[in-house]
Coordinates of C-alpha atoms in Angstrom, one line a residue:
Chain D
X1 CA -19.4 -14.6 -27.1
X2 CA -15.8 -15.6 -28.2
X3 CA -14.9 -12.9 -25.5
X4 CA -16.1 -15.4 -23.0
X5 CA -14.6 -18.5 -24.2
X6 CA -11.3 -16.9 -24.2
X7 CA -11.6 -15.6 -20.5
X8 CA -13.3 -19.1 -20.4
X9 CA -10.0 -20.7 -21.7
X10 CA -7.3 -18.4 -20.1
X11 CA -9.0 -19.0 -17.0
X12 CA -8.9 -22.6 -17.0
X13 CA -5.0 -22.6 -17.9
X14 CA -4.7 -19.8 -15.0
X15 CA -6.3 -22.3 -12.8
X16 CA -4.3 -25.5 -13.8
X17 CA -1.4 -23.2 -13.0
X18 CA -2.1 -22.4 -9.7
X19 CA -3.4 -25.9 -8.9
X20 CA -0.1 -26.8 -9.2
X21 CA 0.7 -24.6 -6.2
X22 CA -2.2 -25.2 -3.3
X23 CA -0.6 -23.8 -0.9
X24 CA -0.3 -20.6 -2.1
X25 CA -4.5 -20.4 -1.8
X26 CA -4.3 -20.5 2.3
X27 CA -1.5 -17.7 1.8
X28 CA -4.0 -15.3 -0.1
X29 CA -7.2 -16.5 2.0
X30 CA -4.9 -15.6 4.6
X31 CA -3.7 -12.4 3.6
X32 CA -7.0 -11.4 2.2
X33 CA -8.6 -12.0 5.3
X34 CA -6.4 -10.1 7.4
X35 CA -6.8 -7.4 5.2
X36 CA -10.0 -7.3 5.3
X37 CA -10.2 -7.7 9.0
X38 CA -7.8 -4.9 9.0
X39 CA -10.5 -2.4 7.2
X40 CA -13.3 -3.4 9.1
X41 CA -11.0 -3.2 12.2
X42 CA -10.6 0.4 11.0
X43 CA -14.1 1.1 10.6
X44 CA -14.9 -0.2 13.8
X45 CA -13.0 2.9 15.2
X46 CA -13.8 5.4 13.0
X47 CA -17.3 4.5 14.2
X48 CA -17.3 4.5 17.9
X49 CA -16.4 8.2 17.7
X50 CA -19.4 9.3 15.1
X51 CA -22.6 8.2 14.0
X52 CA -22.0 9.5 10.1
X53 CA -19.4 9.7 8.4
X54 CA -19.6 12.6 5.7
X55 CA -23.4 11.5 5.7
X56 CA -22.5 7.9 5.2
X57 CA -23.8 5.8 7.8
X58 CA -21.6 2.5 9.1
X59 CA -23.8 0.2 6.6
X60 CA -23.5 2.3 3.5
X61 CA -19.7 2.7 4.3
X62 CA -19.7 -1.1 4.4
X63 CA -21.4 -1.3 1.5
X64 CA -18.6 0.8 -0.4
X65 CA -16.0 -1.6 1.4
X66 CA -17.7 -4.8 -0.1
X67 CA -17.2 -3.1 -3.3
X68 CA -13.8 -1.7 -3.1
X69 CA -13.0 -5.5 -2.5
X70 CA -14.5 -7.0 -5.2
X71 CA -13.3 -4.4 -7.8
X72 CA -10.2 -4.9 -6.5
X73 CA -10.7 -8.4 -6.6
X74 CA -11.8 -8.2 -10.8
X75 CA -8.8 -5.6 -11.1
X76 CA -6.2 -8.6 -9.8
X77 CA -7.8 -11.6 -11.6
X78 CA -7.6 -10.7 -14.8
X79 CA -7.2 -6.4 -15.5
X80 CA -3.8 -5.9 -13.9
X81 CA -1.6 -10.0 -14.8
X82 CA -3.2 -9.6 -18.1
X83 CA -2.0 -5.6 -18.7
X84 CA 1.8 -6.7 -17.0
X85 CA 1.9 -9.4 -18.9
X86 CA 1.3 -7.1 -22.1
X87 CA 4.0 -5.0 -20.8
X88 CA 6.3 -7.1 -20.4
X89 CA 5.5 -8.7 -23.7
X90 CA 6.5 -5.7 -25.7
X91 CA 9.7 -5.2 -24.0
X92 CA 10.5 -8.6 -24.4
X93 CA 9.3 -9.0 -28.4
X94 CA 6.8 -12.0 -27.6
X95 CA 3.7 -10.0 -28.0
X96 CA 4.5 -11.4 -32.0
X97 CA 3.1 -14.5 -31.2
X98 CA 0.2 -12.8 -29.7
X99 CA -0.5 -10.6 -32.8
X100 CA 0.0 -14.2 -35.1
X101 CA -2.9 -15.4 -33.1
X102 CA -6.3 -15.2 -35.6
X103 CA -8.3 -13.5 -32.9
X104 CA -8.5 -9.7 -31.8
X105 CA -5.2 -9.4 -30.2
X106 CA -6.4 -6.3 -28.0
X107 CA -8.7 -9.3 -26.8
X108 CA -6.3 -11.4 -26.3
X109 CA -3.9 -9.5 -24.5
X110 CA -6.4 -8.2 -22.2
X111 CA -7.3 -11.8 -20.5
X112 CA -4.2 -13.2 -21.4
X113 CA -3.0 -14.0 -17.7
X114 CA -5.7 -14.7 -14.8
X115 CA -4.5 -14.5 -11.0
X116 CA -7.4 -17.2 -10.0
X117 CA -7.0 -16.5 -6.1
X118 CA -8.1 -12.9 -6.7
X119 CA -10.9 -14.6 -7.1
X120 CA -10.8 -14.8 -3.1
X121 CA -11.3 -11.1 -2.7
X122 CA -14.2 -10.6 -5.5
X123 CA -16.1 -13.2 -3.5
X124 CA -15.4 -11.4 0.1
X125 CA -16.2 -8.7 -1.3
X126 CA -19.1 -9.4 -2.4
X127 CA -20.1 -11.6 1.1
X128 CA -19.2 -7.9 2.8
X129 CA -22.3 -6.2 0.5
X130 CA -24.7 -9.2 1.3
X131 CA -24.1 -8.5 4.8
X132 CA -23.8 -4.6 4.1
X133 CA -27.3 -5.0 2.4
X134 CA -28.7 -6.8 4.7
X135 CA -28.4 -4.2 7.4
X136 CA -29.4 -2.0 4.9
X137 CA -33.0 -3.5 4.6
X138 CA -35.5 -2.1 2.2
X139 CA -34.1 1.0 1.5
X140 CA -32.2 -1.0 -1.5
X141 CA -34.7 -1.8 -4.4
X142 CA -35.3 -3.1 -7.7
X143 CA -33.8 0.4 -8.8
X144 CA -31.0 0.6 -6.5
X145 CA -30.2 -3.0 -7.7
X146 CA -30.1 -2.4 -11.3
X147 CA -28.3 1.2 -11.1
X148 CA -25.3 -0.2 -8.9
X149 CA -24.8 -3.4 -11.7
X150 CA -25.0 -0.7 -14.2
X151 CA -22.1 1.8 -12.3
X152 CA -20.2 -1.7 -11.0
X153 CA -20.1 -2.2 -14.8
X154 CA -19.2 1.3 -16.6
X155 CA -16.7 1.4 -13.3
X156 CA -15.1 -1.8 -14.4
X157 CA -14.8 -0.8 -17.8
X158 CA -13.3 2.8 -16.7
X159 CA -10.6 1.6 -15.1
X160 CA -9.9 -1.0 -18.0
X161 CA -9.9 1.3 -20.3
X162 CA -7.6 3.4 -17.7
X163 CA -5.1 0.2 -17.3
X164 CA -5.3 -0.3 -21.1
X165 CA -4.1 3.0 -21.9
X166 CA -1.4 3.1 -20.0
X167 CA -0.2 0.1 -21.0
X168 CA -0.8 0.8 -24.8
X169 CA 1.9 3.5 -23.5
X170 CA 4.8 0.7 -23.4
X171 CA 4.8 0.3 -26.8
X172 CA 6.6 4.1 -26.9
X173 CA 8.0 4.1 -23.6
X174 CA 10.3 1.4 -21.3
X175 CA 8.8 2.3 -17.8
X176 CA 4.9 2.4 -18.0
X177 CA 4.7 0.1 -14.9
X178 CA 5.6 2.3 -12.4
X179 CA 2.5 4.2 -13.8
X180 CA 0.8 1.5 -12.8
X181 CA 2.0 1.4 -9.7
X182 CA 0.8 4.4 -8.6
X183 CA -2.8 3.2 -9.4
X184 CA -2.7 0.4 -7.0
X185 CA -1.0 2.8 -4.3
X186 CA -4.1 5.6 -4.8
X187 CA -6.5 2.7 -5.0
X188 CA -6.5 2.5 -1.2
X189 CA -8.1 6.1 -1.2
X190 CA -11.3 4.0 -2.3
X191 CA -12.1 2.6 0.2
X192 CA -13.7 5.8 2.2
X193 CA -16.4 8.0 -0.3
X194 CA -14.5 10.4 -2.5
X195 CA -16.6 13.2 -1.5
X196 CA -14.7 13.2 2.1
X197 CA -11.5 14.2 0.3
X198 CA -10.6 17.8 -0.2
X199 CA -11.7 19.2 -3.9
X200 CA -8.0 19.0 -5.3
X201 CA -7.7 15.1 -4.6
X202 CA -11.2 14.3 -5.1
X203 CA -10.7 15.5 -8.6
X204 CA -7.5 13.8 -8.3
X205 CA -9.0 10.8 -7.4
X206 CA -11.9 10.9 -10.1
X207 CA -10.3 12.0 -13.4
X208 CA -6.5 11.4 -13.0
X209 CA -7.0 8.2 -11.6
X210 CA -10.5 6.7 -12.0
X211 CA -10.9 5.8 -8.4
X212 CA -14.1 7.2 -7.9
X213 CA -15.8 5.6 -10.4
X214 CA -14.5 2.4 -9.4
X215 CA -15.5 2.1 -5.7
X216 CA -17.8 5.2 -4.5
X217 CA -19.9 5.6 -7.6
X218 CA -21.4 2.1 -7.9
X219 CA -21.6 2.4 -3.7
X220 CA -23.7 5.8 -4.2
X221 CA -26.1 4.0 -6.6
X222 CA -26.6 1.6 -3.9
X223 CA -27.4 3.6 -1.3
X224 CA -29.5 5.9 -3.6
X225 CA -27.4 8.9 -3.6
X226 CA -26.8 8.9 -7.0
X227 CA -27.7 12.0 -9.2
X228 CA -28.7 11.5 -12.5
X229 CA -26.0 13.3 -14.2
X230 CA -23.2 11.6 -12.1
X231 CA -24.9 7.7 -13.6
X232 CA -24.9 9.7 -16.9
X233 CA -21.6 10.7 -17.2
X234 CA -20.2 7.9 -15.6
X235 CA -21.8 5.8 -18.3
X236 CA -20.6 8.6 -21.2
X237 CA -17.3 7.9 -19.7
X238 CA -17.3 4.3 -20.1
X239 CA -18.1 4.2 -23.5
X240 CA -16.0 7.4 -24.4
X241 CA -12.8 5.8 -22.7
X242 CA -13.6 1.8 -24.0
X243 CA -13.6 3.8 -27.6
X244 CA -10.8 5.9 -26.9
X245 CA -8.2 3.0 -25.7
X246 CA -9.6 1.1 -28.8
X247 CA -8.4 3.2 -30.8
X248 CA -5.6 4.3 -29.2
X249 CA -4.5 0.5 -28.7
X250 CA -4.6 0.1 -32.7
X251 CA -2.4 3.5 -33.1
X252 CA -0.3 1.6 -31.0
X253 CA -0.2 -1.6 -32.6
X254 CA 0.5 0.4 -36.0
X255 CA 3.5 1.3 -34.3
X256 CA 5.0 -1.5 -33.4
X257 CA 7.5 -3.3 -35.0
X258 CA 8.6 -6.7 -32.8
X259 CA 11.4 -6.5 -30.8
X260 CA 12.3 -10.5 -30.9
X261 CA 12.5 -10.8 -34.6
Chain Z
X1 CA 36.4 2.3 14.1
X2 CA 37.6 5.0 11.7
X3 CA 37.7 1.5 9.4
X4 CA 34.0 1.5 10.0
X5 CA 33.1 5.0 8.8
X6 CA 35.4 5.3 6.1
X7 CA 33.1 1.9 5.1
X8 CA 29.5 4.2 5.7
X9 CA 30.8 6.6 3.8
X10 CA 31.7 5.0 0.7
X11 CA 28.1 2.6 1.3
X12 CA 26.5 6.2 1.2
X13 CA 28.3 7.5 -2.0
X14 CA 27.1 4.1 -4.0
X15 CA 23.3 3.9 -2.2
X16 CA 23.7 7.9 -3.3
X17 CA 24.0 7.3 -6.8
X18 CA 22.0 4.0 -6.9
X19 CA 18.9 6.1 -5.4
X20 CA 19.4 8.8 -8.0
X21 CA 18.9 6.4 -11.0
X22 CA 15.8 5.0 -9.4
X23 CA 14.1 8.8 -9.2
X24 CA 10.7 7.5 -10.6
X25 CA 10.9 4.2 -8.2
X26 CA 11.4 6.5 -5.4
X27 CA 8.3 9.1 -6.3
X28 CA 6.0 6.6 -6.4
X29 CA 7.0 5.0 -3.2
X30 CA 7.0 8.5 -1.8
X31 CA 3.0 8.7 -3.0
X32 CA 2.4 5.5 -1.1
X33 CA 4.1 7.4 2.0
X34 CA 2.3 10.5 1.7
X35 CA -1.1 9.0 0.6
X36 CA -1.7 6.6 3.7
X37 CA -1.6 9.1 6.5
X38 CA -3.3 11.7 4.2
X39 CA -6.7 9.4 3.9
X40 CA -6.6 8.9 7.9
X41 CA -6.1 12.6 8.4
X42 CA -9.2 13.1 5.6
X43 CA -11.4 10.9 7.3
X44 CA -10.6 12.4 11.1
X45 CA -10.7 15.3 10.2
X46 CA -14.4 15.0 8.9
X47 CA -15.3 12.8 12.7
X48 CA -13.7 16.1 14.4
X49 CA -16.1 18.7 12.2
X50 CA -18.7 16.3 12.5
X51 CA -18.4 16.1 16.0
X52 CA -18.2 19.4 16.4
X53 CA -14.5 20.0 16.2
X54 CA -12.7 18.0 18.6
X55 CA -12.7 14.1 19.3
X56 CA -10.9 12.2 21.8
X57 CA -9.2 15.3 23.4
X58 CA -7.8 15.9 19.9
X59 CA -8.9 19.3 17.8
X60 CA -9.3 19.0 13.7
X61 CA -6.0 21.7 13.9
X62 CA -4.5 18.5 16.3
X63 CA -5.5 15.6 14.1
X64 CA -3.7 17.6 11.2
X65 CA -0.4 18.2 13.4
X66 CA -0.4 14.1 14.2
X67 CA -1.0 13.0 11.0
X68 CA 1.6 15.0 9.1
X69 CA 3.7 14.1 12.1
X70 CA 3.0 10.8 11.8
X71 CA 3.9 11.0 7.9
X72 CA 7.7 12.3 9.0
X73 CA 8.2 10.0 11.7
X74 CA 7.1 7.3 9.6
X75 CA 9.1 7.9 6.7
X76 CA 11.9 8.5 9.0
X77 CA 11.9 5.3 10.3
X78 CA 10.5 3.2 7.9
X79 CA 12.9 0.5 6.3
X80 CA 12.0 -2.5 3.4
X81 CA 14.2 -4.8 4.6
X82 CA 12.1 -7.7 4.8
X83 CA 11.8 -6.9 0.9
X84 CA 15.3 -6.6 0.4
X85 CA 16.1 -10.1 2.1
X86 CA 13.2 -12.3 0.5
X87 CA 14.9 -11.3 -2.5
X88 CA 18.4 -11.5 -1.6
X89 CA 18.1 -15.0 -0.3
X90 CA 15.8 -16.1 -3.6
X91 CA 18.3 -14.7 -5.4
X92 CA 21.0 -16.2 -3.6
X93 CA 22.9 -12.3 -3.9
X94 CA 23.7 -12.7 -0.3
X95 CA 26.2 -14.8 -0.4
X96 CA 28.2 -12.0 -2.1
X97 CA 27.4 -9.8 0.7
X98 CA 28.5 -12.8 3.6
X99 CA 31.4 -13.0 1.7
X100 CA 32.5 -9.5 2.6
X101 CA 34.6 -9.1 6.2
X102 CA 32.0 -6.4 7.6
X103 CA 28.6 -7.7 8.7
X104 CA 25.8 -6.6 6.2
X105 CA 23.7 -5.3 8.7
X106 CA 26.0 -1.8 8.1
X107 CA 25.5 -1.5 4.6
X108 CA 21.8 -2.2 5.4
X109 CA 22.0 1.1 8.2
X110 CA 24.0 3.1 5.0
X111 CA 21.4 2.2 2.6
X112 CA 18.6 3.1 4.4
X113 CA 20.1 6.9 6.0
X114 CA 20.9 7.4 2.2
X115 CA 17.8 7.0 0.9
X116 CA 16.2 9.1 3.3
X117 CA 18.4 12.0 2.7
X118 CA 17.3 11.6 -0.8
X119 CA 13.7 11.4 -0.3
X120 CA 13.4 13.8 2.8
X121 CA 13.3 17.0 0.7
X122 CA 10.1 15.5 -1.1
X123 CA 8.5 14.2 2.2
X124 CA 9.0 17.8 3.9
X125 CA 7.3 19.6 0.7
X126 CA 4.6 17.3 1.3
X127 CA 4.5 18.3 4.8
X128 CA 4.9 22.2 4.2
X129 CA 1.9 22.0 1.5
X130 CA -0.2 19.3 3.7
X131 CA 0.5 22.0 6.8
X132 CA -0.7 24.5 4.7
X133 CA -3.8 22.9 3.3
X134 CA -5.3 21.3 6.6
X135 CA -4.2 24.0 9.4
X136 CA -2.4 22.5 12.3
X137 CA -2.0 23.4 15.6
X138 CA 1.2 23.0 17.5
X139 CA 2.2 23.1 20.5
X140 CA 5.7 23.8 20.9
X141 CA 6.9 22.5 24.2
X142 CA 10.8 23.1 24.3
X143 CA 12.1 20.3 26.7
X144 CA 9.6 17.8 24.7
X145 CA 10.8 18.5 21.2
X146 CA 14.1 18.4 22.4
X147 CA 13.8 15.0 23.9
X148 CA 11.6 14.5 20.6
X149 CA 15.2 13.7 19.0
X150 CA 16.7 10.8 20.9
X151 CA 13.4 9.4 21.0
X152 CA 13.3 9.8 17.3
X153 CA 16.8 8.0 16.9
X154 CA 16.2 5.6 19.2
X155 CA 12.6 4.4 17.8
X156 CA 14.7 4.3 14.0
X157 CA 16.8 1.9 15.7
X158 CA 14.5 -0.5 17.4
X159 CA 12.0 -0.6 14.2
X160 CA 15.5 -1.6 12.3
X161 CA 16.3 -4.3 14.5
X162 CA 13.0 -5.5 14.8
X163 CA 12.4 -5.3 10.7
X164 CA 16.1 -6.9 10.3
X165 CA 15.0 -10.2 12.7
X166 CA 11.7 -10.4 10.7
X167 CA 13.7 -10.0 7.5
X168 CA 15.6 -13.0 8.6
X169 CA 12.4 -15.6 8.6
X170 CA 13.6 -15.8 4.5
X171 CA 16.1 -17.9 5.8
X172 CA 13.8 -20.3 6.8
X173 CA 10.5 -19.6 4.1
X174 CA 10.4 -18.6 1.1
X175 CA 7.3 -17.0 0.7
X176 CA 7.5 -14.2 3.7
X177 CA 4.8 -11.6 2.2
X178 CA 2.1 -13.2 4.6
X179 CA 4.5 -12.7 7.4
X180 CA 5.2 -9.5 6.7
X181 CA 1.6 -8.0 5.9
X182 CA 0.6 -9.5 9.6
X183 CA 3.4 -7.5 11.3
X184 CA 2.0 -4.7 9.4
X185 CA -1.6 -5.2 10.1
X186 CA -0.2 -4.7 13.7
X187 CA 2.1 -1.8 13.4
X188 CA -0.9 -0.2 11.7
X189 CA -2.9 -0.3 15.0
X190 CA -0.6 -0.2 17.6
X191 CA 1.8 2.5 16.4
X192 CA -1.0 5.0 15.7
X193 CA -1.6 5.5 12.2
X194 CA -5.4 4.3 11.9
X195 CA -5.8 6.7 14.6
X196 CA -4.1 8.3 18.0
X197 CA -3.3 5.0 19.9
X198 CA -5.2 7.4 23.1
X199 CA -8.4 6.7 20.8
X200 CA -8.4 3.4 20.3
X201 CA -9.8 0.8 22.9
X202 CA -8.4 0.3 26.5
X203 CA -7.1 -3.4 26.2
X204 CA -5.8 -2.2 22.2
X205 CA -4.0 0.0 24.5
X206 CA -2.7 -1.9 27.0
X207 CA -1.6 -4.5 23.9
X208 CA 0.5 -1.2 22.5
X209 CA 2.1 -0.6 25.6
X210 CA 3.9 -4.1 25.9
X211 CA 4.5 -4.4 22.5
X212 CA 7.7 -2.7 20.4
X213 CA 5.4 -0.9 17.6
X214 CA 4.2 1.9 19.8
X215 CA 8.1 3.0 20.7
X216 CA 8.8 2.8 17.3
X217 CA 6.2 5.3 15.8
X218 CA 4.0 7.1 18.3
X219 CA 6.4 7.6 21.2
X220 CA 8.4 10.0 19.3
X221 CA 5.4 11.8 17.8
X222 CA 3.7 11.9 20.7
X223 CA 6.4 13.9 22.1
X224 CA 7.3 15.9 19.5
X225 CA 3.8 17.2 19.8
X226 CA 4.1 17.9 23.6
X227 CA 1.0 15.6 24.3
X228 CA 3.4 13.3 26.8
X229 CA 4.6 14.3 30.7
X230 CA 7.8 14.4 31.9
X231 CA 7.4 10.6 33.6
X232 CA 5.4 9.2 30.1
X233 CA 8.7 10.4 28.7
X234 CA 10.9 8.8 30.9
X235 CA 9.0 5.8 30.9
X236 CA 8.6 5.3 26.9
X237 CA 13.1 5.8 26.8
X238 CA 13.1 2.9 28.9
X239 CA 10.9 1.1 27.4
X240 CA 12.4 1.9 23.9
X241 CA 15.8 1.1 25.4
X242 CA 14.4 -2.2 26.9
X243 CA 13.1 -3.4 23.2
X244 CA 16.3 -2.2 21.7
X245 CA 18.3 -4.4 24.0
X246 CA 16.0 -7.4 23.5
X247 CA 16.1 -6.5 19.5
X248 CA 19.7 -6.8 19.6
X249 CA 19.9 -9.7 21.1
X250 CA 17.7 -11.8 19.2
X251 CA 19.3 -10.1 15.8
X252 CA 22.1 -11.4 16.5
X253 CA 20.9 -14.8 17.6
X254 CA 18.4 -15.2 14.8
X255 CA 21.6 -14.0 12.1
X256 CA 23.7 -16.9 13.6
X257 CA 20.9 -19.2 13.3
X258 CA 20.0 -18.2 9.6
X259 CA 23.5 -18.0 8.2
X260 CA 23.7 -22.0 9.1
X261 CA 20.4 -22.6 7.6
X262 CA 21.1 -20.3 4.3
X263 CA 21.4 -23.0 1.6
X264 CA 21.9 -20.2 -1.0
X265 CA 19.1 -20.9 -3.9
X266 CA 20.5 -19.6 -7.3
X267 CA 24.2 -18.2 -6.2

């Protein structure tokens, strides 16, 4: 629970900080909007020349778009400020004041900064899959329903665990960000079904950067054409990778030595 | 004049070296090129099989030939101007650079040639192992890849006057990304890079036609493919020339305008 009230906490200072700047919400709505317009623009045309799409129909495809918004949306509330912040943090020596703090500082540091008008996409992304299931009909059930929050979930924590890695990386080397970088600039690939993209990128796209298990996996449990060993191992993953950075992280911490003091 | 190129030729020797100590900066900006046109050629390339191999009076081997096309002309026309100016003026770094007696519109040209030439050996790898992987047809039509070059230099020049006015608005706001991402929204439909502007719908056609964003991007790759006749081609150099003469004119009216209103932030 205390991971809550912290998120509960960081939030509310992320939201007295933007307050302070209202304008700034039309800008995003704005920008979000067109973006989204943009994608569904895109679709549109894709669409008037074929009926499927590598076997995806225009719903289930819109269904994946929903999601690659709100992911994207989660990623830019809270995954990728708070991981910057960290960064930067370690180059600049204040992560000290962090680890002073008496709570888990790999907690700390991982909702430490919250963009709140990400918050924008998460929830047009998530009106895009009400609509998306609507059109869909009955074909999504109780099953469907409770294997997608489990693959939205183990996807989330994926690409956490991919961010927090990475990051964990500064505390060798000056330059992880541009690391990062490169994960927002393949995230775009998300937003059509892995399985489109030739076998080298695909792979690319699934274990060098978790893209797939971010957008098209969770979309495939929706539209119930997920095998049982892809929810398997995307859950094994999860839990391998949330272990992995945790231990990794605390490698990391053992390694560092302040760089304000 | 010989003022003026000793002046690009030193701007390229420091952009040069400046370039070189950003390599990682510019490999992941090179991803971002490379990656965009590589997801529309993915997914049109799956319409075309699905479709039984050719859509729209383009063939898979076609869509791969525009696509990695697309990727070159792009990158050789592509600038970041806008970026550069939000921060300049922010930053209040351009008053150094109005303090100088050239106008900084020619470091700006210097800047950009030299970071092509760095990155062009990367983008033309990615073409070579894209051409390899995906299969494209070309059709080589002399005359039209000849004229392919003009065209080529011509659409570098109208997107950089076009990008350099719309680099201006930091003069008048500070926060320009939303500006920015709108004009890209557009460029994205109307220069061809969702998909063949021939494919999309007639009045997003007719819209491309009047508009600058098609003469920047698809005009020259268009013809470099040998899908455009002898009158198209005619027809798109004037038009390009037309929106290069308008460009130039409102640069130079919106620069005299900004410089007034430049209250240099920071400085």
């Amino acid at each position: 629970m205390t991971i809550l009230r912290l998120l509960w906490i960081y939030l509310r200072v992320g939201v007295m900080n933007e307050l302070a700047y209202r304008v700034n919400f039309f800008v995003r709505l704005f920008q979000s909007l067109l973006e989204l317009g943009t994608a569904l623009a895109g679709l549109a045309v894709v669409f008037s020349y074929t009926d499927t799409l590598g076997g995806w129909r225009p719903d289930e495809i819109l269904a994946l778009l929903g999601v690659y918004f709100l992911v994207g949306g989660v990623i830019s509330v809270v995954i990728q400020p708070s991981m910057e912040g960290f960064i930067e943090s370690v180059r600049e020596g204040t992560l000290d004041f962090t680890l002073t703090k008496p709570e888990d500082a790999q907690l700390l540091v991982s909702v430490q900064a919250v963009d709140l008008w990400g918050f924008i996409d998460v929830l047009l992304g998530s009106g895009v899959l009400v609509v998306a299931l609507a059109r869909l009909g009955e074909r999504v059930g109780g099953l469907e329903a409770a294997m997608f929050g489990a693959m939205l979930t183990a996807g989330i924590g994926i690409v956490y665990a991919f961010w927090l890695i990475l990051a964990t990386c500064s505390f060798w080397f000056v330059r992880v960000e541009n690391i990062l970088v490169i994960f927002q600039s393949m995230y775009q690939a998300g937003r059509w079904p892995v399985s489109l993209y030739p076998g080298w990128l695909r792979y690319g796209l699934t274990f060098l950067v978790p893209v797939a298990f971010a957008t098209t996996v969770p979309a495939e449990a929706l539209t119930g054409r997920l095998n049982t060993e892809t929810m398997l191992g995307a859950l094994a993953l999860a839990a391998a990778l949330l272990l992995a950075s945790r231990a990794f992280w605390r490698t990391g911490i053992r390694h560092y030595s302040g760089a304000s003091a | 004049m010989s003022g003026l190129i000793d002046l690009y030729l030193q701007q390229f020797k420091t952009s040069l070296a400046a370039m070189l100590q950003y390599r990682a900066a510019l490999v992941i900006w090179l991803i971002g090129q490379i990656l965009e046109p590589l997801i529309y050629l993915v997914v049109w390339t799956v319409v075309s099989q699905t479709q039984g191999g050719s859509v729209g009076g383009f063939t898979t081997g076609e869509f791969a030939a525009y696509f990695i096309g697309l990727m070159l002309v792009n990158h050789l026309t592509y600038t970041w101007i806008m970026y550069e100016y939000e921060y300049r003026v922010r930053h209040g770094s351009l008053s150094f650079a109005l303090l100088r007696p050239v106008h900084p519109i020619h470091s700006d040209i210097a800047d950009n040639v030299s970071s092509k030439v760095v990155s062009l050996p990367g983008m033309f790898l990615a073409a070579v192992v894209l051409g390899l992987l995906f299969r494209p047809t070309f059709h080589f039509v002399p005359w039209a890849v000849a004229a392919a070059v003009p065209a080529l230099v011509m659409a570098f020049l109208l997107r950089f006057f076009i990008e350099w006015c719309l680099a201006l608005a930091a003069f008048w706001m500070t926060r320009v990304n939303a500006v920015n991402q709108t004009y890209f929204a557009a460029m994205l439909f109307l220069s061809g890079q969702v998909a063949p502007v021939a494919l999309l719908p007639g009045w997003i056609q007719t819209t491309a036609a009047i508009l600058p964003f098609r003469w920047m991007i698809a005009f020259p790759l268009e013809l470099l493919l040998g899908r455009l006749t002898p009158i198209q081609t005619m027809e798109g150099f004037a038009i390009q020339g037309a929106w290069i003469g308008l460009g130039w004119i409102s640069m130079r009216i919106v620069w005299r305008a900004g410089v007034r209103a430049y209250a240099a932030v920071g400085g």
